mmCIF file of C-alpha atoms in Angstrom:
data_model
loop_
_atom_site.group_PDB
_atom_site.id
_atom_site.type_symbol
_atom_site.label_atom_id
_atom_site.label_comp_id
_atom_site.label_asym_id
_atom_site.label_seq_id
_atom_site.Cartn_x
_atom_site.Cartn_y
_atom_site.Cartn_z
ATOM 1 C CA MET A 1 -44.171 45.967 -34.339
ATOM 2 C CA ASP A 2 -46.292 48.053 -31.957
ATOM 3 C CA LEU A 3 -47.010 47.620 -28.258
ATOM 4 C CA ALA A 4 -50.327 45.836 -28.834
ATOM 5 C CA ARG A 5 -48.591 43.163 -30.918
ATOM 6 C CA LEU A 6 -45.821 42.871 -28.321
ATOM 7 C CA ASP A 7 -48.369 42.378 -25.558
ATOM 8 C CA ALA A 8 -50.034 39.658 -27.649
ATOM 9 C CA LEU A 9 -46.680 37.970 -28.182
ATOM 10 C CA ALA A 10 -46.027 38.120 -24.441
ATOM 11 C CA GLY A 11 -49.457 36.630 -23.731
ATOM 12 C CA PRO A 12 -50.384 32.935 -23.426
ATOM 13 C CA ASP A 13 -50.860 32.274 -27.152
ATOM 14 C CA GLY A 14 -47.698 34.137 -28.099
ATOM 15 C CA GLN A 15 -45.666 32.259 -25.504
ATOM 16 C CA ALA A 16 -47.113 28.978 -26.753
ATOM 17 C CA VAL A 17 -45.973 29.738 -30.312
ATOM 18 C CA LEU A 18 -42.534 30.848 -29.126
ATOM 19 C CA ALA A 19 -42.211 27.637 -27.112
ATOM 20 C CA GLU A 20 -42.770 25.609 -30.294
ATOM 21 C CA LEU A 21 -40.047 27.606 -32.058
ATOM 22 C CA ALA A 22 -37.544 27.448 -29.206
ATOM 23 C CA GLY A 23 -34.445 25.442 -30.007
ATOM 24 C CA LEU A 24 -34.975 25.422 -33.781
ATOM 25 C CA GLY A 25 -32.085 26.364 -36.042
ATOM 26 C CA PRO A 26 -32.025 28.860 -38.928
ATOM 27 C CA ALA A 27 -32.925 26.272 -41.578
ATOM 28 C CA GLU A 28 -35.855 25.046 -39.507
ATOM 29 C CA LEU A 29 -37.180 28.589 -39.134
ATOM 30 C CA THR A 30 -36.587 29.913 -42.658
ATOM 31 C CA GLY A 31 -36.368 26.919 -44.993
ATOM 32 C CA PRO A 32 -39.106 24.608 -46.287
ATOM 33 C CA ALA A 33 -39.439 23.100 -42.808
ATOM 34 C CA GLY A 34 -40.109 26.582 -41.426
ATOM 35 C CA LEU A 35 -42.795 27.203 -44.038
ATOM 36 C CA ARG A 36 -44.525 23.956 -43.146
ATOM 37 C CA LEU A 37 -44.338 24.684 -39.423
ATOM 38 C CA GLY A 38 -45.660 28.207 -39.966
ATOM 39 C CA ALA A 39 -48.619 26.861 -41.930
ATOM 40 C CA ARG A 40 -49.466 24.420 -39.148
ATOM 41 C CA LEU A 41 -49.225 27.139 -36.490
ATOM 42 C CA ARG A 42 -51.455 29.497 -38.491
ATOM 43 C CA GLU A 43 -54.205 26.872 -38.313
ATOM 44 C CA ARG A 44 -54.290 27.369 -34.526
ATOM 45 C CA TYR A 45 -53.129 30.963 -34.004
ATOM 46 C CA PRO A 46 -53.597 34.353 -35.712
ATOM 47 C CA THR A 47 -51.317 34.870 -38.706
ATOM 48 C CA GLU A 48 -49.898 38.132 -37.329
ATOM 49 C CA LEU A 49 -48.963 36.435 -34.062
ATOM 50 C CA VAL A 50 -47.178 33.599 -35.859
ATOM 51 C CA VAL A 51 -45.271 36.023 -38.113
ATOM 52 C CA ASP A 52 -44.148 38.061 -35.100
ATOM 53 C CA ALA A 53 -43.081 34.927 -33.231
ATOM 54 C CA PHE A 54 -40.973 33.716 -36.163
ATOM 55 C CA GLY A 55 -39.346 37.140 -36.419
ATOM 56 C CA LEU A 56 -38.434 37.182 -32.736
ATOM 57 C CA ALA A 57 -37.196 33.591 -32.836
ATOM 58 C CA GLU A 58 -34.821 34.456 -35.689
ATOM 59 C CA LEU A 59 -33.526 37.505 -33.823
ATOM 60 C CA ARG A 60 -32.967 35.423 -30.702
ATOM 61 C CA LEU A 61 -30.802 33.055 -32.729
ATOM 62 C CA ARG A 62 -28.723 35.948 -34.048
ATOM 63 C CA ALA A 63 -28.486 37.469 -30.576
ATOM 64 C CA ARG A 64 -26.707 34.427 -29.145
ATOM 65 C CA ALA A 65 -23.451 35.945 -30.396
ATOM 66 C CA LYS A 66 -24.050 38.913 -28.077
ATOM 67 C CA PHE A 67 -26.068 37.643 -25.103
ATOM 68 C CA ALA A 68 -25.889 34.456 -23.052
ATOM 69 C CA GLY A 69 -29.586 34.783 -22.222
ATOM 70 C CA ALA A 70 -30.719 35.588 -25.766
ATOM 71 C CA ALA A 71 -33.208 32.703 -25.896
ATOM 72 C CA ASP A 72 -35.550 34.537 -23.519
ATOM 73 C CA MET A 73 -34.878 38.142 -24.537
ATOM 74 C CA TRP A 74 -36.808 40.598 -26.706
ATOM 75 C CA PHE A 75 -35.364 42.317 -29.779
ATOM 76 C CA THR A 76 -36.042 44.404 -32.840
ATOM 77 C CA ARG A 77 -33.607 44.160 -35.730
ATOM 78 C CA ASP A 78 -32.266 47.696 -35.223
ATOM 79 C CA GLY A 79 -32.251 47.268 -31.463
ATOM 80 C CA LEU A 80 -30.130 44.126 -31.654
ATOM 81 C CA GLU A 81 -27.675 45.613 -34.138
ATOM 82 C CA GLN A 82 -27.115 48.692 -31.982
ATOM 83 C CA ALA A 83 -27.016 46.913 -28.620
ATOM 84 C CA SER A 84 -23.697 46.453 -26.858
ATOM 85 C CA ALA A 85 -22.514 42.866 -26.573
ATOM 86 C CA GLN A 86 -22.723 41.411 -23.084
ATOM 87 C CA GLU A 87 -18.960 41.119 -22.537
ATOM 88 C CA VAL A 88 -18.424 44.727 -23.655
ATOM 89 C CA ALA A 89 -21.173 46.008 -21.356
ATOM 90 C CA GLU A 90 -19.800 43.982 -18.443
ATOM 91 C CA HIS A 91 -16.344 45.459 -18.991
ATOM 92 C CA ARG A 92 -17.787 48.968 -19.086
ATOM 93 C CA ARG A 93 -19.759 48.428 -15.863
ATOM 94 C CA ALA A 94 -16.565 48.415 -13.809
ATOM 95 C CA ARG A 95 -15.906 52.070 -14.640
ATOM 96 C CA PHE A 96 -19.059 53.050 -12.702
ATOM 97 C CA ALA A 97 -18.138 51.054 -9.578
ATOM 98 C CA GLY A 98 -18.887 52.841 -6.323
ATOM 99 C CA LEU A 99 -21.194 55.431 -7.848
ATOM 100 C CA GLY A 100 -24.823 55.924 -6.872
ATOM 101 C CA ARG A 101 -27.871 56.008 -9.096
ATOM 102 C CA LEU A 102 -27.164 55.724 -12.835
ATOM 103 C CA ALA A 103 -29.080 56.929 -15.872
ATOM 104 C CA ASP A 104 -28.954 54.753 -19.004
ATOM 105 C CA LEU A 105 -29.913 57.250 -21.703
ATOM 106 C CA CYS A 106 -31.063 55.964 -25.111
ATOM 107 C CA CYS A 107 -31.164 52.529 -23.482
ATOM 108 C CA GLY A 108 -32.571 50.726 -26.545
ATOM 109 C CA ILE A 109 -33.400 47.086 -25.847
ATOM 110 C CA GLY A 110 -31.191 47.175 -22.728
ATOM 111 C CA GLY A 111 -27.821 45.725 -23.729
ATOM 112 C CA ASP A 112 -25.924 47.978 -21.306
ATOM 113 C CA LEU A 113 -28.801 48.138 -18.864
ATOM 114 C CA LEU A 114 -28.409 44.441 -18.037
ATOM 115 C CA ALA A 115 -24.836 45.051 -16.878
ATOM 116 C CA LEU A 116 -25.368 48.396 -15.165
ATOM 117 C CA ALA A 117 -28.412 47.246 -13.186
ATOM 118 C CA ARG A 118 -26.548 44.346 -11.605
ATOM 119 C CA ASP A 119 -25.151 46.593 -8.883
ATOM 120 C CA HIS A 120 -26.804 49.983 -9.420
ATOM 121 C CA ASP A 121 -30.205 51.570 -9.219
ATOM 122 C CA VAL A 122 -30.744 52.520 -12.864
ATOM 123 C CA LEU A 123 -33.124 54.893 -14.612
ATOM 124 C CA ALA A 124 -33.551 53.658 -18.208
ATOM 125 C CA VAL A 125 -34.688 56.310 -20.682
ATOM 126 C CA ASP A 126 -35.697 55.991 -24.322
ATOM 127 C CA ARG A 127 -38.243 57.756 -26.496
ATOM 128 C CA ASP A 128 -39.052 54.571 -28.425
ATOM 129 C CA PRO A 129 -41.883 52.854 -26.503
ATOM 130 C CA VAL A 130 -41.181 49.490 -28.148
ATOM 131 C CA HIS A 131 -37.511 49.462 -27.172
ATOM 132 C CA LEU A 132 -38.329 50.687 -23.675
ATOM 133 C CA TRP A 133 -40.892 47.871 -23.291
ATOM 134 C CA MET A 134 -38.221 45.403 -24.380
ATOM 135 C CA ALA A 135 -35.583 46.877 -22.065
ATOM 136 C CA ALA A 136 -37.872 46.425 -19.060
ATOM 137 C CA ARG A 137 -38.727 42.856 -20.124
ATOM 138 C CA ASN A 138 -35.089 41.983 -20.736
ATOM 139 C CA ALA A 139 -34.157 43.275 -17.291
ATOM 140 C CA ALA A 140 -36.957 41.225 -15.718
ATOM 141 C CA VAL A 141 -35.787 38.097 -17.563
ATOM 142 C CA HIS A 142 -32.452 38.504 -15.750
ATOM 143 C CA GLY A 143 -34.075 39.176 -12.398
ATOM 144 C CA LEU A 144 -33.278 42.892 -12.447
ATOM 145 C CA ALA A 145 -35.584 45.707 -11.378
ATOM 146 C CA VAL A 146 -35.198 49.029 -13.192
ATOM 147 C CA THR A 147 -37.093 52.277 -13.484
ATOM 148 C CA THR A 148 -38.050 53.248 -17.042
ATOM 149 C CA ALA A 149 -39.067 56.572 -18.538
ATOM 150 C CA GLU A 150 -40.392 57.100 -22.049
ATOM 151 C CA ALA A 151 -38.960 60.507 -22.926
ATOM 152 C CA ASP A 152 -36.521 62.446 -25.062
ATOM 153 C CA VAL A 153 -33.278 62.156 -23.094
ATOM 154 C CA ARG A 154 -32.720 65.885 -23.578
ATOM 155 C CA GLU A 155 -35.756 66.589 -21.426
ATOM 156 C CA ILE A 156 -35.284 64.065 -18.618
ATOM 157 C CA ASP A 157 -34.756 65.252 -15.043
ATOM 158 C CA LEU A 158 -31.413 63.916 -13.769
ATOM 159 C CA THR A 159 -31.821 65.074 -10.188
ATOM 160 C CA GLY A 160 -30.323 62.470 -7.864
ATOM 161 C CA VAL A 161 -28.380 60.772 -10.674
ATOM 162 C CA ALA A 162 -24.694 60.229 -9.893
ATOM 163 C CA ALA A 163 -23.566 59.083 -13.343
ATOM 164 C CA ALA A 164 -24.933 58.754 -16.860
ATOM 165 C CA PHE A 165 -24.257 56.425 -19.748
ATOM 166 C CA VAL A 166 -25.583 57.460 -23.148
ATOM 167 C CA ASP A 167 -25.705 55.464 -26.358
ATOM 168 C CA PRO A 168 -26.840 57.973 -28.996
ATOM 169 C CA ALA A 169 -28.504 56.523 -32.079
ATOM 170 C CA ARG A 170 -26.287 56.325 -35.150
ATOM 171 C CA ARG A 171 -29.128 55.109 -37.354
ATOM 172 C CA SER A 172 -32.840 55.720 -37.704
ATOM 173 C CA GLY A 173 -35.456 54.113 -39.901
ATOM 174 C CA GLY A 174 -32.965 51.394 -40.803
ATOM 175 C CA ARG A 175 -30.462 53.916 -42.198
ATOM 176 C CA ARG A 176 -27.158 54.981 -40.717
ATOM 177 C CA HIS A 177 -26.522 58.632 -39.988
ATOM 178 C CA ARG A 178 -23.578 60.196 -41.795
ATOM 179 C CA THR A 179 -20.157 59.501 -40.282
ATOM 180 C CA GLY A 180 -19.753 61.201 -36.931
ATOM 181 C CA ALA A 181 -23.434 62.115 -36.633
ATOM 182 C CA SER A 182 -25.747 60.801 -33.937
ATOM 183 C CA GLU A 183 -29.041 61.562 -32.227
ATOM 184 C CA PRO A 184 -28.666 63.294 -29.856
ATOM 185 C CA PRO A 185 -25.486 64.895 -31.232
ATOM 186 C CA LEU A 186 -22.104 64.277 -29.601
ATOM 187 C CA ALA A 187 -21.917 67.897 -28.414
ATOM 188 C CA TRP A 188 -25.107 67.413 -26.399
ATOM 189 C CA CYS A 189 -23.786 64.172 -24.935
ATOM 190 C CA THR A 190 -20.511 65.697 -23.752
ATOM 191 C CA GLY A 191 -22.486 68.659 -22.415
ATOM 192 C CA LEU A 192 -24.153 66.310 -19.913
ATOM 193 C CA THR A 193 -21.233 67.038 -17.599
ATOM 194 C CA GLU A 194 -22.900 70.356 -16.793
ATOM 195 C CA ARG A 195 -25.501 68.285 -14.913
ATOM 196 C CA VAL A 196 -23.689 65.022 -14.087
ATOM 197 C CA ALA A 197 -19.910 64.878 -13.705
ATOM 198 C CA ALA A 198 -19.487 61.162 -14.410
ATOM 199 C CA VAL A 199 -20.500 60.454 -18.017
ATOM 200 C CA GLY A 200 -19.749 57.628 -20.442
ATOM 201 C CA ILE A 201 -20.704 57.859 -24.123
ATOM 202 C CA LYS A 202 -20.766 54.976 -26.580
ATOM 203 C CA ALA A 203 -19.381 56.075 -29.945
ATOM 204 C CA ALA A 204 -18.563 54.570 -33.314
ATOM 205 C CA PRO A 205 -15.042 53.077 -33.526
ATOM 206 C CA GLY A 206 -14.233 55.572 -36.272
ATOM 207 C CA VAL A 207 -14.711 58.584 -33.987
ATOM 208 C CA GLU A 208 -12.081 61.235 -34.641
ATOM 209 C CA HIS A 209 -9.844 62.095 -31.705
ATOM 210 C CA ASP A 210 -10.129 65.824 -32.286
ATOM 211 C CA VAL A 211 -13.917 65.920 -31.773
ATOM 212 C CA VAL A 212 -13.535 64.691 -28.184
ATOM 213 C CA PRO A 213 -13.113 67.521 -25.649
ATOM 214 C CA PRO A 214 -9.854 67.967 -23.717
ATOM 215 C CA GLY A 215 -9.730 66.004 -20.477
ATOM 216 C CA TRP A 216 -11.930 63.230 -21.845
ATOM 217 C CA GLU A 217 -10.696 59.687 -22.481
ATOM 218 C CA ILE A 218 -11.281 57.746 -25.701
ATOM 219 C CA GLU A 219 -11.330 54.002 -25.064
ATOM 220 C CA PHE A 220 -11.248 51.736 -28.126
ATOM 221 C CA VAL A 221 -12.648 48.263 -27.462
ATOM 222 C CA SER A 222 -12.084 45.194 -29.596
ATOM 223 C CA VAL A 223 -13.331 41.639 -29.189
ATOM 224 C CA GLY A 224 -11.382 38.854 -30.841
ATOM 225 C CA ARG A 225 -9.421 41.349 -32.993
ATOM 226 C CA GLU A 226 -12.626 42.982 -34.226
ATOM 227 C CA LEU A 227 -12.899 46.636 -33.258
ATOM 228 C CA LYS A 228 -16.382 46.973 -31.755
ATOM 229 C CA GLU A 229 -16.737 50.507 -30.470
ATOM 230 C CA ALA A 230 -15.248 53.522 -28.774
ATOM 231 C CA VAL A 231 -16.303 54.834 -25.382
ATOM 232 C CA LEU A 232 -15.783 58.431 -24.332
ATOM 233 C CA TRP A 233 -15.257 58.992 -20.606
ATOM 234 C CA SER A 234 -15.687 62.386 -18.973
ATOM 235 C CA PRO A 235 -12.840 63.808 -16.854
ATOM 236 C CA ALA A 236 -14.436 62.412 -13.681
ATOM 237 C CA LEU A 237 -14.044 58.866 -15.071
ATOM 238 C CA ALA A 238 -11.071 59.269 -17.417
ATOM 239 C CA GLY A 239 -7.704 57.676 -16.747
ATOM 240 C CA ALA A 240 -5.776 58.750 -19.844
ATOM 241 C CA ARG A 241 -6.373 60.474 -23.156
ATOM 242 C CA THR A 242 -6.619 57.145 -25.013
ATOM 243 C CA ARG A 243 -6.874 53.501 -24.051
ATOM 244 C CA ALA A 244 -6.911 50.238 -26.007
ATOM 245 C CA THR A 245 -8.964 47.445 -24.459
ATOM 246 C CA VAL A 246 -8.887 43.902 -25.802
ATOM 247 C CA LEU A 247 -11.610 41.466 -24.785
ATOM 248 C CA PRO A 248 -12.146 38.766 -23.644
ATOM 249 C CA ALA A 249 -8.666 39.035 -22.121
ATOM 250 C CA GLY A 250 -9.581 42.316 -20.465
ATOM 251 C CA ALA A 251 -6.130 43.664 -21.286
ATOM 252 C CA GLU A 252 -5.654 47.436 -21.410
ATOM 253 C CA LEU A 253 -2.881 49.484 -22.989
ATOM 254 C CA LEU A 254 -2.362 53.113 -21.956
ATOM 255 C CA PRO A 255 -0.141 55.956 -23.186
ATOM 256 C CA ALA A 256 3.313 55.998 -21.614
ATOM 257 C CA PRO A 257 6.316 58.242 -22.277
ATOM 258 C CA GLY A 258 9.425 56.646 -23.692
ATOM 259 C CA ASP A 259 12.188 56.770 -26.253
ATOM 260 C CA PRO A 260 11.301 56.841 -29.957
ATOM 261 C CA VAL A 261 10.717 53.406 -31.466
ATOM 262 C CA PRO A 262 13.550 52.331 -33.783
ATOM 263 C CA VAL A 263 12.848 51.628 -37.471
ATOM 264 C CA ARG A 264 14.670 48.547 -38.814
ATOM 265 C CA GLU A 265 14.374 45.726 -41.284
ATOM 266 C CA PRO A 266 12.153 42.756 -40.409
ATOM 267 C CA GLY A 267 13.292 40.273 -37.797
ATOM 268 C CA ARG A 268 12.153 36.672 -37.436
ATOM 269 C CA TYR A 269 8.657 37.646 -36.270
ATOM 270 C CA LEU A 270 6.036 40.215 -37.201
ATOM 271 C CA LEU A 271 3.499 41.719 -34.813
ATOM 272 C CA ASP A 272 0.207 42.871 -36.302
ATOM 273 C CA PRO A 273 -1.311 45.144 -33.631
ATOM 274 C CA ASP A 274 -4.943 44.801 -32.633
ATOM 275 C CA PRO A 275 -7.122 47.484 -34.266
ATOM 276 C CA ALA A 276 -7.906 48.943 -30.827
ATOM 277 C CA VAL A 277 -4.182 49.651 -30.427
ATOM 278 C CA THR A 278 -3.859 51.365 -33.790
ATOM 279 C CA ARG A 279 -7.021 53.461 -33.350
ATOM 280 C CA ALA A 280 -5.855 54.526 -29.892
ATOM 281 C CA GLY A 281 -2.504 55.604 -31.358
ATOM 282 C CA LEU A 282 -0.585 53.295 -29.020
ATOM 283 C CA VAL A 283 1.640 51.387 -31.441
ATOM 284 C CA ALA A 284 4.767 52.960 -29.949
ATOM 285 C CA GLU A 285 3.686 51.909 -26.454
ATOM 286 C CA LEU A 286 3.194 48.353 -27.677
ATOM 287 C CA ALA A 287 6.616 48.365 -29.334
ATOM 288 C CA ARG A 288 8.334 49.532 -26.145
ATOM 289 C CA ALA A 289 6.409 47.011 -24.041
ATOM 290 C CA THR A 290 7.410 44.119 -26.306
ATOM 291 C CA GLY A 291 10.928 45.237 -27.239
ATOM 292 C CA THR A 292 10.063 45.353 -30.935
ATOM 293 C CA TRP A 293 10.641 47.889 -33.684
ATOM 294 C CA GLN A 294 8.776 49.381 -36.632
ATOM 295 C CA LEU A 295 9.381 48.593 -40.285
ATOM 296 C CA ASP A 296 8.366 52.098 -41.249
ATOM 297 C CA GLU A 297 7.688 55.049 -38.969
ATOM 298 C CA LYS A 298 4.257 55.561 -40.590
ATOM 299 C CA ILE A 299 3.156 51.901 -40.586
ATOM 300 C CA ALA A 300 1.784 50.015 -37.579
ATOM 301 C CA PHE A 301 3.500 46.654 -38.173
ATOM 302 C CA LEU A 302 6.138 45.759 -35.566
ATOM 303 C CA SER A 303 8.938 43.222 -35.752
ATOM 304 C CA GLY A 304 11.288 41.347 -33.443
ATOM 305 C CA ASP A 305 13.500 38.288 -33.185
ATOM 306 C CA ALA A 306 11.638 36.610 -30.307
ATOM 307 C CA CYS A 307 8.307 34.827 -30.515
ATOM 308 C CA LEU A 308 6.024 36.990 -28.377
ATOM 309 C CA THR A 309 2.583 36.334 -26.958
ATOM 310 C CA THR A 310 0.547 39.459 -26.300
ATOM 311 C CA PRO A 311 -3.209 40.136 -26.296
ATOM 312 C CA PHE A 312 -2.500 43.352 -28.172
ATOM 313 C CA ALA A 313 -1.195 41.812 -31.402
ATOM 314 C CA ARG A 314 -1.212 38.769 -33.620
ATOM 315 C CA THR A 315 2.264 37.239 -33.854
ATOM 316 C CA LEU A 316 3.425 35.913 -37.227
ATOM 317 C CA ARG A 317 6.574 34.007 -38.102
ATOM 318 C CA VAL A 318 8.365 35.511 -41.111
ATOM 319 C CA LEU A 319 9.078 32.894 -43.795
ATOM 320 C CA ASP A 320 10.153 35.239 -46.587
ATOM 321 C CA SER A 321 10.886 38.959 -46.762
ATOM 322 C CA GLY A 322 11.795 41.102 -49.729
ATOM 323 C CA PRO A 323 10.882 44.057 -51.929
ATOM 324 C CA TRP A 324 7.397 44.076 -53.420
ATOM 325 C CA HIS A 325 7.399 42.717 -56.972
ATOM 326 C CA GLN A 326 4.015 41.312 -57.890
ATOM 327 C CA LYS A 327 5.432 39.214 -60.711
ATOM 328 C CA THR A 328 7.611 37.234 -58.278
ATOM 329 C CA LEU A 329 4.992 36.656 -55.572
ATOM 330 C CA LEU A 330 3.723 33.330 -56.868
ATOM 331 C CA ARG A 331 7.239 31.921 -57.045
ATOM 332 C CA ARG A 332 7.999 33.117 -53.513
ATOM 333 C CA LEU A 333 4.788 31.595 -52.187
ATOM 334 C CA ARG A 334 5.451 28.251 -53.852
ATOM 335 C CA ALA A 335 8.955 28.245 -52.365
ATOM 336 C CA VAL A 336 7.476 28.143 -48.831
ATOM 337 C CA ASP A 337 4.909 25.440 -49.765
ATOM 338 C CA ALA A 338 1.915 27.789 -49.600
ATOM 339 C CA GLY A 339 -1.449 26.243 -50.386
ATOM 340 C CA ALA A 340 -3.744 28.985 -49.102
ATOM 341 C CA VAL A 341 -3.002 32.650 -48.687
ATOM 342 C CA ASP A 342 -4.543 35.483 -46.695
ATOM 343 C CA ILE A 343 -3.524 39.034 -47.505
ATOM 344 C CA ARG A 344 -2.883 41.744 -44.909
ATOM 345 C CA ARG A 345 -2.249 45.242 -46.214
ATOM 346 C CA ARG A 346 -0.997 48.435 -44.584
ATOM 347 C CA GLY A 347 0.508 51.360 -46.438
ATOM 348 C CA LEU A 348 0.516 49.773 -49.887
ATOM 349 C CA ALA A 349 -2.195 50.260 -52.499
ATOM 350 C CA GLY A 350 -3.623 47.440 -54.603
ATOM 351 C CA ASP A 351 -6.711 45.390 -55.380
ATOM 352 C CA VAL A 352 -6.495 42.770 -52.643
ATOM 353 C CA ASP A 353 -9.396 40.648 -53.931
ATOM 354 C CA ALA A 354 -8.026 40.465 -57.462
ATOM 355 C CA LEU A 355 -4.529 39.675 -56.175
ATOM 356 C CA HIS A 356 -5.885 36.946 -53.899
ATOM 357 C CA ARG A 357 -7.758 35.281 -56.772
ATOM 358 C CA ALA A 358 -4.724 35.422 -59.026
ATOM 359 C CA LEU A 359 -2.375 33.943 -56.425
ATOM 360 C CA GLN A 360 -4.707 31.306 -55.038
ATOM 361 C CA ARG A 361 -5.201 29.695 -58.445
ATOM 362 C CA GLY A 362 -1.483 28.904 -58.658
ATOM 363 C CA LEU A 363 -0.954 27.455 -55.167
ATOM 364 C CA THR A 364 -0.940 23.717 -54.444
ATOM 365 C CA GLY A 365 1.148 23.483 -51.266
ATOM 366 C CA SER A 366 0.206 22.438 -47.729
ATOM 367 C CA ARG A 367 0.806 25.637 -45.767
ATOM 368 C CA ARG A 368 -1.645 28.412 -44.949
ATOM 369 C CA VAL A 369 0.255 31.696 -45.035
ATOM 370 C CA THR A 370 -0.331 35.411 -44.710
ATOM 371 C CA LEU A 371 1.025 37.736 -47.372
ATOM 372 C CA VAL A 372 1.767 41.117 -45.817
ATOM 373 C CA MET A 373 1.679 44.090 -48.176
ATOM 374 C CA THR A 374 3.419 47.019 -46.522
ATOM 375 C CA ARG A 375 6.299 49.478 -46.670
ATOM 376 C CA LEU A 376 9.823 49.181 -45.304
ATOM 377 C CA ALA A 377 11.452 52.574 -44.765
ATOM 378 C CA ASP A 378 9.033 53.933 -47.364
ATOM 379 C CA ARG A 379 9.800 51.141 -49.897
ATOM 380 C CA PRO A 380 7.052 48.731 -51.052
ATOM 381 C CA TRP A 381 7.669 45.429 -49.270
ATOM 382 C CA ALA A 382 6.238 41.915 -49.113
ATOM 383 C CA LEU A 383 6.491 39.481 -46.228
ATOM 384 C CA ILE A 384 5.216 35.907 -46.289
ATOM 385 C CA CYS A 385 4.328 34.731 -42.809
ATOM 386 C CA GLU A 386 2.521 32.046 -40.861
ATOM 387 C CA ASP A 387 0.863 32.142 -37.461
ATOM 388 C CA ALA A 388 3.487 31.688 -34.772
#
């Protein structure tokens, strides 16, 4: 979609079509009902306008998972996929508290801009005129005034800017860049500190620790046990080398010195750490904080005899524990009245999908359980658990 088509969609006819689509569900937009509605609308409005309106309406439905105000916002498919979710952006905003003017570089459709501009004067920069148009509109929808600049972020003047946030593109033309690659490259992003001391960089959750310069912090952020992204913070904003943040709780786990974590056989409960904790390398810190131990020094599962509630892990009650023998699994599952099984694997190879199909066919019980495939002191091990 180009700017002329966007302007048409923002005009009276476009808004009239969007108003007729507002509140419709996916089936009403894409199924037979959607085809009939589209045909009726094309009798009154240009076909291109109707097509664009349907496309935006579908994206607004998808965007509700990320933005509370999605119904009035503007999106492209790539822009929505790459945009930070509202709760993640709001969490990140706090790190810039007390600073002056901010630059939102590679702002896209404005996912982070909406949070940053709530209490900062923000310069939003992107070289994509469509995304920049949308970022300005999305800010206006939320009552926010921002300054925009259509430019390559590598050429923008940052005079008077106190801090910068950059979200380098990890895809272009609908295709993802190779792992670890971005545009602009990570080295350019970290080099921003030569001009602005306070810098935050959004990165893929798979970013390798060793590519991040010394003195920088790597924050891994998960939402509802799904690892969403990593954020790299320059020394002026860093608080530790790594950090695990779990939303919506807003809980943070930081490195802390302590005694080695003991390795023992499973207790009555199993803790499955949040992926932000494992990516941040903070399993030992979680174990010391919860008084638990590891089953294997190389595996992230923790165990204890008390039922613990922590935002940093899922707690499971151990129903059965023993060496891994695939031939005996069905019998063990039936013995605990399993009717449905999920499989969680760490440190043990195997075709999880094939195993799940084979086991599920033989289960008729009433319990939903989790089969944990792992290692105990370097021995293949199976635990059958249920949510605590």
